[in-house]
Amino acid sequence: MVLEKYKQKRNFSESPEPAGDAHVAIARAKAARGQTARFFCVQKHLASHLHYDFRLEHNGVLLSWAVPKGPSLDPGMKRLAMHVEDHPFEYGEFEGVIPSGYGAGIVMLWDRGTWTPEVDDVDAALKKGDLKFTLDGFKLKGSWVLVRTKGGGWSGGGDRSWLLIKHKDQWAGEVDIAEFAPLSVKSEGDFADILAAGNPDIWHSNRPAQGGETGAMFQRIIERALEMRDARAQPRPATPASTRSRRSAAAQQPAPAARQTPERRATPRAQRAVRTPKRPSPRAKASGRK
């Protein structure tokens, strides 16, 4: 049964995680064959310990590996990747707080994009324990490989231990991508932003990690999330009626001609970059200077 292990481990009446749609899985499984691009994502998960969930779409679901230290762009760094249960395709966009039960913690959508197999038969490569592929994400790009470290079949009682390794190419390097780019590609926030959007109160007495380095990290995140939530709840000072009238009148005035250029309409940054030329002063006109 598709996603049986995934569903057995979760109570969807309490968890905001998607249960998955079998029709979506079937449709996507038919669409992606051979060396065609398909979805991938990496979710940064702060639970009993911090880790990164690396997910590749295949046969309508997300094949998943838990990478404790996160992906590395350095080909010399072989990162442990523990194979876990398949996840529904809809999980690829999930970001939020899992309040209790299996996987309780904060989930951030750290990276997403497409992956393309570098082999014709993905199932055969998985069974062999050597899957080569190309990533095209916001943070992870280029050629990679997943290699199983010990013997055993892909489906069954084989060892779950794999290695995630970056191949040498133009996207390889020594930069620590997890430290260099720590924020969400979906909300552009950090763990505290995600928690503040939920209910950080419950985490004072019911959080996945109470002690150690992870517990201390949770405590800092909870405190910051509560501060952010309280700051957002503060009422804004009322704007005087005279100021509102002036703003309303200004909003009804047509924009100056200089502001109607495509460059100024493009983006706020472009708008700031374009400046209206200064008019010559009366003294400059009298002297004939421009």
mmCIF file of C-alpha atoms in Angstrom:
data_model
loop_
_atom_site.group_PDB
_atom_site.id
_atom_site.type_symbol
_atom_site.label_atom_id
_atom_site.label_comp_id
_atom_site.label_asym_id
_atom_site.label_seq_id
_atom_site.Cartn_x
_atom_site.Cartn_y
_atom_site.Cartn_z
ATOM 1 C CA MET A 1 0.000 0.000 0.000
ATOM 2 C CA VAL A 2 1.342 3.431 -1.017
ATOM 3 C CA LEU A 3 2.457 5.600 1.950
ATOM 4 C CA GLU A 4 1.371 2.936 4.470
ATOM 5 C CA LYS A 5 4.327 3.547 6.818
ATOM 6 C CA TYR A 6 3.897 7.312 6.526
ATOM 7 C CA LYS A 7 0.230 7.155 7.530
ATOM 8 C CA GLN A 8 0.772 4.648 10.331
ATOM 9 C CA LYS A 9 3.173 7.002 12.115
ATOM 10 C CA ARG A 10 0.899 10.067 12.095
ATOM 11 C CA ASN A 11 -2.358 11.281 13.586
ATOM 12 C CA PHE A 12 -3.724 13.679 10.977
ATOM 13 C CA SER A 13 -6.384 15.006 13.374
ATOM 14 C CA GLU A 14 -3.522 16.589 15.350
ATOM 15 C CA SER A 15 -0.754 17.025 12.792
ATOM 16 C CA PRO A 16 -0.986 19.665 10.018
ATOM 17 C CA GLU A 17 1.013 17.406 7.686
ATOM 18 C CA PRO A 18 -0.742 16.398 4.428
ATOM 19 C CA ALA A 19 -2.143 12.869 4.283
ATOM 20 C CA GLY A 20 -1.586 12.625 0.533
ATOM 21 C CA ASP A 21 -3.913 11.975 -2.383
ATOM 22 C CA ALA A 22 -3.618 8.625 -4.181
ATOM 23 C CA HIS A 23 -4.947 10.149 -7.423
ATOM 24 C CA VAL A 24 -2.175 12.759 -7.380
ATOM 25 C CA ALA A 25 0.425 10.044 -6.798
ATOM 26 C CA ILE A 26 -0.839 7.950 -9.713
ATOM 27 C CA ALA A 27 -1.003 10.914 -12.106
ATOM 28 C CA ARG A 28 2.515 12.086 -11.265
ATOM 29 C CA ALA A 29 3.920 8.558 -11.448
ATOM 30 C CA LYS A 30 2.676 8.264 -15.039
ATOM 31 C CA ALA A 31 4.092 11.665 -16.011
ATOM 32 C CA ALA A 32 7.695 11.147 -14.849
ATOM 33 C CA ARG A 33 9.598 8.399 -16.644
ATOM 34 C CA GLY A 34 13.250 7.909 -17.574
ATOM 35 C CA GLN A 35 15.580 10.901 -17.449
ATOM 36 C CA THR A 36 12.865 13.531 -17.013
ATOM 37 C CA ALA A 37 12.988 16.364 -14.472
ATOM 38 C CA ARG A 38 10.815 15.967 -11.391
ATOM 39 C CA PHE A 39 10.338 17.673 -8.021
ATOM 40 C CA PHE A 40 12.807 17.625 -5.135
ATOM 41 C CA CYS A 41 12.987 19.466 -1.825
ATOM 42 C CA VAL A 42 15.010 19.694 1.364
ATOM 43 C CA GLN A 43 13.183 20.406 4.615
ATOM 44 C CA LYS A 44 15.113 21.632 7.626
ATOM 45 C CA HIS A 45 13.557 19.887 10.622
ATOM 46 C CA LEU A 46 14.153 20.905 14.227
ATOM 47 C CA ALA A 47 12.759 18.002 16.265
ATOM 48 C CA SER A 48 14.552 16.024 18.989
ATOM 49 C CA HIS A 49 17.620 16.981 16.971
ATOM 50 C CA LEU A 50 18.261 19.220 13.971
ATOM 51 C CA HIS A 51 18.451 17.452 10.616
ATOM 52 C CA TYR A 52 17.645 17.962 6.937
ATOM 53 C CA ASP A 53 15.069 15.812 5.111
ATOM 54 C CA PHE A 54 16.202 15.248 1.515
ATOM 55 C CA ARG A 55 13.308 14.233 -0.773
ATOM 56 C CA LEU A 56 13.224 13.128 -4.423
ATOM 57 C CA GLU A 57 9.973 12.623 -6.316
ATOM 58 C CA HIS A 58 9.689 9.146 -7.837
ATOM 59 C CA ASN A 59 6.659 7.031 -8.745
ATOM 60 C CA GLY A 60 4.292 9.716 -7.440
ATOM 61 C CA VAL A 61 5.783 9.951 -3.922
ATOM 62 C CA LEU A 62 8.798 11.579 -2.286
ATOM 63 C CA LEU A 63 11.649 9.180 -1.553
ATOM 64 C CA SER A 64 13.149 10.500 1.666
ATOM 65 C CA TRP A 65 16.460 10.505 3.499
ATOM 66 C CA ALA A 66 17.262 12.202 6.820
ATOM 67 C CA VAL A 67 20.634 13.974 6.569
ATOM 68 C CA PRO A 68 21.812 14.902 10.107
ATOM 69 C CA LYS A 69 24.409 17.511 9.058
ATOM 70 C CA GLY A 70 22.686 18.668 5.893
ATOM 71 C CA PRO A 71 23.955 18.577 2.289
ATOM 72 C CA SER A 72 27.522 19.676 1.577
ATOM 73 C CA LEU A 73 28.822 21.311 -1.606
ATOM 74 C CA ASP A 74 32.287 19.917 -0.909
ATOM 75 C CA PRO A 75 32.880 16.669 -2.888
ATOM 76 C CA GLY A 76 35.219 15.553 -0.119
ATOM 77 C CA MET A 77 32.417 15.611 2.457
ATOM 78 C CA LYS A 78 30.344 12.414 2.480
ATOM 79 C CA ARG A 79 27.160 13.168 4.394
ATOM 80 C CA LEU A 80 25.266 10.366 6.124
ATOM 81 C CA ALA A 81 21.707 10.025 4.761
ATOM 82 C CA MET A 82 19.323 7.642 6.537
ATOM 83 C CA HIS A 83 16.577 6.275 4.315
ATOM 84 C CA VAL A 84 13.141 6.826 5.907
ATOM 85 C CA GLU A 85 9.541 6.221 4.834
ATOM 86 C CA ASP A 86 8.193 7.680 1.587
ATOM 87 C CA HIS A 87 6.216 10.930 1.899
ATOM 88 C CA PRO A 88 3.290 12.166 -0.207
ATOM 89 C CA PHE A 89 4.076 14.556 -3.039
ATOM 90 C CA GLU A 90 2.034 17.264 -1.285
ATOM 91 C CA TYR A 91 4.530 17.196 1.594
ATOM 92 C CA GLY A 92 7.038 18.943 -0.662
ATOM 93 C CA GLU A 93 5.435 22.322 0.050
ATOM 94 C CA PHE A 94 4.858 21.732 3.766
ATOM 95 C CA GLU A 95 6.250 24.230 6.250
ATOM 96 C CA GLY A 96 4.943 24.588 9.776
ATOM 97 C CA VAL A 97 4.788 23.230 13.322
ATOM 98 C CA ILE A 98 4.128 19.590 14.197
ATOM 99 C CA PRO A 99 2.789 19.964 17.762
ATOM 100 C CA SER A 100 3.036 16.393 19.049
ATOM 101 C CA GLY A 101 3.659 12.775 18.142
ATOM 102 C CA TYR A 102 6.033 11.462 15.485
ATOM 103 C CA GLY A 103 8.358 14.154 14.136
ATOM 104 C CA ALA A 104 7.129 16.824 16.562
ATOM 105 C CA GLY A 105 9.040 20.022 15.876
ATOM 106 C CA ILE A 106 9.366 22.840 13.372
ATOM 107 C CA VAL A 107 9.658 22.167 9.638
ATOM 108 C CA MET A 108 11.198 24.702 7.246
ATOM 109 C CA LEU A 109 11.178 24.390 3.460
ATOM 110 C CA TRP A 110 14.917 25.003 3.085
ATOM 111 C CA ASP A 111 15.273 24.267 -0.651
ATOM 112 C CA ARG A 112 13.199 23.068 -3.600
ATOM 113 C CA GLY A 113 13.474 22.666 -7.347
ATOM 114 C CA THR A 114 13.818 19.800 -9.805
ATOM 115 C CA TRP A 115 16.031 16.738 -10.003
ATOM 116 C CA THR A 116 16.914 14.794 -13.126
ATOM 117 C CA PRO A 117 18.182 11.197 -12.992
ATOM 118 C CA GLU A 118 21.501 10.592 -14.729
ATOM 119 C CA VAL A 119 20.388 7.001 -15.371
ATOM 120 C CA ASP A 120 17.549 5.547 -17.435
ATOM 121 C CA ASP A 121 16.255 3.173 -14.757
ATOM 122 C CA VAL A 122 15.860 4.823 -11.336
ATOM 123 C CA ASP A 123 14.475 1.674 -9.695
ATOM 124 C CA ALA A 124 17.464 -0.381 -10.826
ATOM 125 C CA ALA A 125 19.856 2.305 -9.530
ATOM 126 C CA LEU A 126 18.102 2.345 -6.154
ATOM 127 C CA LYS A 127 18.234 -1.438 -5.932
ATOM 128 C CA LYS A 128 21.939 -1.344 -6.754
ATOM 129 C CA GLY A 129 22.468 1.397 -4.172
ATOM 130 C CA ASP A 130 24.022 3.952 -6.536
ATOM 131 C CA LEU A 131 21.742 6.750 -7.778
ATOM 132 C CA LYS A 132 23.339 9.611 -9.740
ATOM 133 C CA PHE A 133 21.288 12.724 -10.451
ATOM 134 C CA THR A 134 21.380 16.462 -11.171
ATOM 135 C CA LEU A 135 19.746 19.050 -8.924
ATOM 136 C CA ASP A 136 18.409 22.431 -9.983
ATOM 137 C CA GLY A 137 17.245 24.129 -6.792
ATOM 138 C CA PHE A 138 17.617 27.538 -5.197
ATOM 139 C CA LYS A 139 20.590 26.391 -3.104
ATOM 140 C CA LEU A 140 21.610 22.955 -4.372
ATOM 141 C CA LYS A 141 22.655 22.522 -7.999
ATOM 142 C CA GLY A 142 24.757 20.291 -10.189
ATOM 143 C CA SER A 143 25.605 16.598 -10.094
ATOM 144 C CA TRP A 144 25.160 14.435 -6.960
ATOM 145 C CA VAL A 145 25.041 10.794 -5.949
ATOM 146 C CA LEU A 146 23.336 8.737 -3.254
ATOM 147 C CA VAL A 147 25.327 5.615 -2.371
ATOM 148 C CA ARG A 148 24.187 2.873 -0.016
ATOM 149 C CA THR A 149 26.945 2.059 2.465
ATOM 150 C CA LYS A 150 26.141 -1.604 3.152
ATOM 151 C CA GLY A 151 24.495 -4.545 1.463
ATOM 152 C CA GLY A 152 20.777 -5.165 1.415
ATOM 153 C CA GLY A 153 17.861 -4.635 -0.894
ATOM 154 C CA TRP A 154 16.174 -1.318 -1.611
ATOM 155 C CA SER A 155 12.783 -2.525 -0.379
ATOM 156 C CA GLY A 156 12.955 -4.832 2.571
ATOM 157 C CA GLY A 157 15.311 -5.454 5.444
ATOM 158 C CA GLY A 158 18.385 -3.882 3.881
ATOM 159 C CA ASP A 159 20.487 -1.282 5.617
ATOM 160 C CA ARG A 160 19.022 2.215 5.653
ATOM 161 C CA SER A 161 22.399 3.937 5.682
ATOM 162 C CA TRP A 162 23.354 5.927 2.566
ATOM 163 C CA LEU A 163 25.819 8.699 1.730
ATOM 164 C CA LEU A 164 24.883 11.937 -0.048
ATOM 165 C CA ILE A 165 27.890 13.201 -2.029
ATOM 166 C CA LYS A 166 28.403 16.210 -4.300
ATOM 167 C CA HIS A 167 30.257 15.566 -7.567
ATOM 168 C CA LYS A 168 33.012 17.892 -8.761
ATOM 169 C CA ASP A 169 31.551 20.513 -11.101
ATOM 170 C CA GLN A 170 31.007 24.261 -11.321
ATOM 171 C CA TRP A 171 28.530 24.142 -8.404
ATOM 172 C CA ALA A 172 30.927 22.427 -5.999
ATOM 173 C CA GLY A 173 32.838 24.387 -3.364
ATOM 174 C CA GLU A 174 33.923 24.639 0.245
ATOM 175 C CA VAL A 175 31.212 27.076 1.362
ATOM 176 C CA ASP A 176 28.951 25.724 4.130
ATOM 177 C CA ILE A 177 25.628 26.151 2.332
ATOM 178 C CA ALA A 178 23.574 25.357 5.457
ATOM 179 C CA GLU A 179 25.259 28.210 7.338
ATOM 180 C CA PHE A 180 25.500 30.560 4.357
ATOM 181 C CA ALA A 181 21.806 30.200 3.396
ATOM 182 C CA PRO A 182 19.860 29.205 6.530
ATOM 183 C CA LEU A 183 16.407 30.640 5.730
ATOM 184 C CA SER A 184 13.253 29.254 4.125
ATOM 185 C CA VAL A 185 12.783 29.451 0.362
ATOM 186 C CA LYS A 186 9.013 29.602 0.937
ATOM 187 C CA SER A 187 8.548 32.210 3.668
ATOM 188 C CA GLU A 188 12.099 33.653 3.759
ATOM 189 C CA GLY A 189 11.921 33.268 7.566
ATOM 190 C CA ASP A 190 13.701 31.223 10.191
ATOM 191 C CA PHE A 191 12.394 28.737 12.786
ATOM 192 C CA ALA A 192 11.212 31.525 15.087
ATOM 193 C CA ASP A 193 9.164 33.111 12.276
ATOM 194 C CA ILE A 194 7.494 29.778 11.534
ATOM 195 C CA LEU A 195 6.780 29.087 15.203
ATOM 196 C CA ALA A 196 5.481 32.618 15.803
ATOM 197 C CA ALA A 197 2.920 32.085 13.052
ATOM 198 C CA GLY A 198 1.604 29.089 15.011
ATOM 199 C CA ASN A 199 1.167 28.788 18.760
ATOM 200 C CA PRO A 200 4.503 29.015 20.628
ATOM 201 C CA ASP A 201 2.795 28.872 24.063
ATOM 202 C CA ILE A 202 2.401 25.085 23.948
ATOM 203 C CA TRP A 203 6.125 24.625 23.483
ATOM 204 C CA HIS A 204 6.990 25.781 26.994
ATOM 205 C CA SER A 205 5.887 22.457 28.504
ATOM 206 C CA ASN A 206 5.544 20.198 25.459
ATOM 207 C CA ARG A 207 8.538 20.478 23.179
ATOM 208 C CA PRO A 208 10.545 17.656 21.583
ATOM 209 C CA ALA A 209 13.870 18.422 23.299
ATOM 210 C CA GLN A 210 14.177 19.644 26.890
ATOM 211 C CA GLY A 211 17.912 19.489 27.464
ATOM 212 C CA GLY A 212 21.264 19.654 25.757
ATOM 213 C CA GLU A 213 22.201 21.792 22.775
ATOM 214 C CA THR A 214 18.925 21.136 20.929
ATOM 215 C CA GLY A 215 16.881 22.005 24.026
ATOM 216 C CA ALA A 216 18.767 25.279 24.419
ATOM 217 C CA MET A 217 18.138 26.058 20.744
ATOM 218 C CA PHE A 218 14.433 25.391 21.215
ATOM 219 C CA GLN A 219 14.346 27.704 24.222
ATOM 220 C CA ARG A 220 15.923 30.590 22.270
ATOM 221 C CA ILE A 221 13.543 30.038 19.368
ATOM 222 C CA ILE A 222 10.490 29.920 21.660
ATOM 223 C CA GLU A 223 11.487 33.140 23.427
ATOM 224 C CA ARG A 224 12.062 34.938 20.152
ATOM 225 C CA ALA A 225 8.832 33.591 18.645
ATOM 226 C CA LEU A 226 6.841 34.836 21.659
ATOM 227 C CA GLU A 227 8.453 38.277 21.374
ATOM 228 C CA MET A 228 7.647 38.433 17.659
ATOM 229 C CA ARG A 229 4.052 37.355 18.223
ATOM 230 C CA ASP A 230 3.543 39.882 21.032
ATOM 231 C CA ALA A 231 5.068 42.659 18.913
ATOM 232 C CA ARG A 232 2.676 41.861 16.074
ATOM 233 C CA ALA A 233 -0.268 41.924 18.494
ATOM 234 C CA GLN A 234 0.513 45.452 19.702
ATOM 235 C CA PRO A 235 -2.019 47.972 18.298
ATOM 236 C CA ARG A 236 -0.556 50.509 15.920
ATOM 237 C CA PRO A 237 -0.863 54.196 16.873
ATOM 238 C CA ALA A 238 -3.808 55.892 15.224
ATOM 239 C CA THR A 239 -3.048 58.178 12.313
ATOM 240 C CA PRO A 240 -4.386 61.774 12.787
ATOM 241 C CA ALA A 241 -7.352 62.659 10.574
ATOM 242 C CA SER A 242 -5.437 65.535 8.963
ATOM 243 C CA THR A 243 -2.612 63.184 7.943
ATOM 244 C CA ARG A 244 -5.101 60.663 6.516
ATOM 245 C CA SER A 245 -6.746 63.414 4.464
ATOM 246 C CA ARG A 246 -3.423 64.533 2.998
ATOM 247 C CA ARG A 247 -2.481 60.936 2.155
ATOM 248 C CA SER A 248 -5.852 60.338 0.498
ATOM 249 C CA ALA A 249 -5.545 63.487 -1.596
ATOM 250 C CA ALA A 250 -1.999 62.582 -2.629
ATOM 251 C CA ALA A 251 -3.070 59.086 -3.631
ATOM 252 C CA GLN A 252 -5.689 60.528 -5.997
ATOM 253 C CA GLN A 253 -3.165 62.719 -7.813
ATOM 254 C CA PRO A 254 -1.746 61.364 -11.093
ATOM 255 C CA ALA A 255 1.834 60.165 -10.829
ATOM 256 C CA PRO A 256 4.533 62.430 -12.361
ATOM 257 C CA ALA A 257 5.601 61.498 -15.870
ATOM 258 C CA ALA A 258 8.993 60.284 -14.680
ATOM 259 C CA ARG A 259 7.307 57.627 -12.565
ATOM 260 C CA GLN A 260 5.460 56.127 -15.511
ATOM 261 C CA THR A 261 8.548 54.685 -17.193
ATOM 262 C CA PRO A 262 8.855 50.875 -17.366
ATOM 263 C CA GLU A 263 12.026 51.015 -15.282
ATOM 264 C CA ARG A 264 10.235 52.645 -12.380
ATOM 265 C CA ARG A 265 7.263 50.277 -12.607
ATOM 266 C CA ALA A 266 9.462 47.182 -12.606
ATOM 267 C CA THR A 267 10.417 46.733 -8.955
ATOM 268 C CA PRO A 268 10.702 48.835 -5.777
ATOM 269 C CA ARG A 269 14.480 48.575 -6.079
ATOM 270 C CA ALA A 270 14.355 49.778 -9.657
ATOM 271 C CA GLN A 271 12.068 52.599 -8.580
ATOM 272 C CA ARG A 272 14.620 53.735 -6.031
ATOM 273 C CA ALA A 273 17.417 53.486 -8.571
ATOM 274 C CA VAL A 274 15.765 55.837 -11.096
ATOM 275 C CA ARG A 275 15.935 59.516 -10.289
ATOM 276 C CA THR A 276 14.233 62.476 -11.977
ATOM 277 C CA PRO A 277 16.883 64.828 -13.482
ATOM 278 C CA LYS A 278 17.428 68.000 -11.468
ATOM 279 C CA ARG A 279 16.062 71.215 -12.979
ATOM 280 C CA PRO A 280 18.609 74.023 -13.484
ATOM 281 C CA SER A 281 18.378 76.813 -10.931
ATOM 282 C CA PRO A 282 17.350 80.380 -11.989
ATOM 283 C CA ARG A 283 20.941 81.542 -11.363
ATOM 284 C CA ALA A 284 22.261 78.833 -13.706
ATOM 285 C CA LYS A 285 19.789 79.891 -16.405
ATOM 286 C CA ALA A 286 20.884 83.515 -16.148
ATOM 287 C CA SER A 287 24.547 82.561 -16.544
ATOM 288 C CA GLY A 288 23.798 80.228 -19.436
ATOM 289 C CA ARG A 289 25.048 77.167 -17.548
ATOM 290 C CA LYS A 290 23.130 73.904 -17.697
#
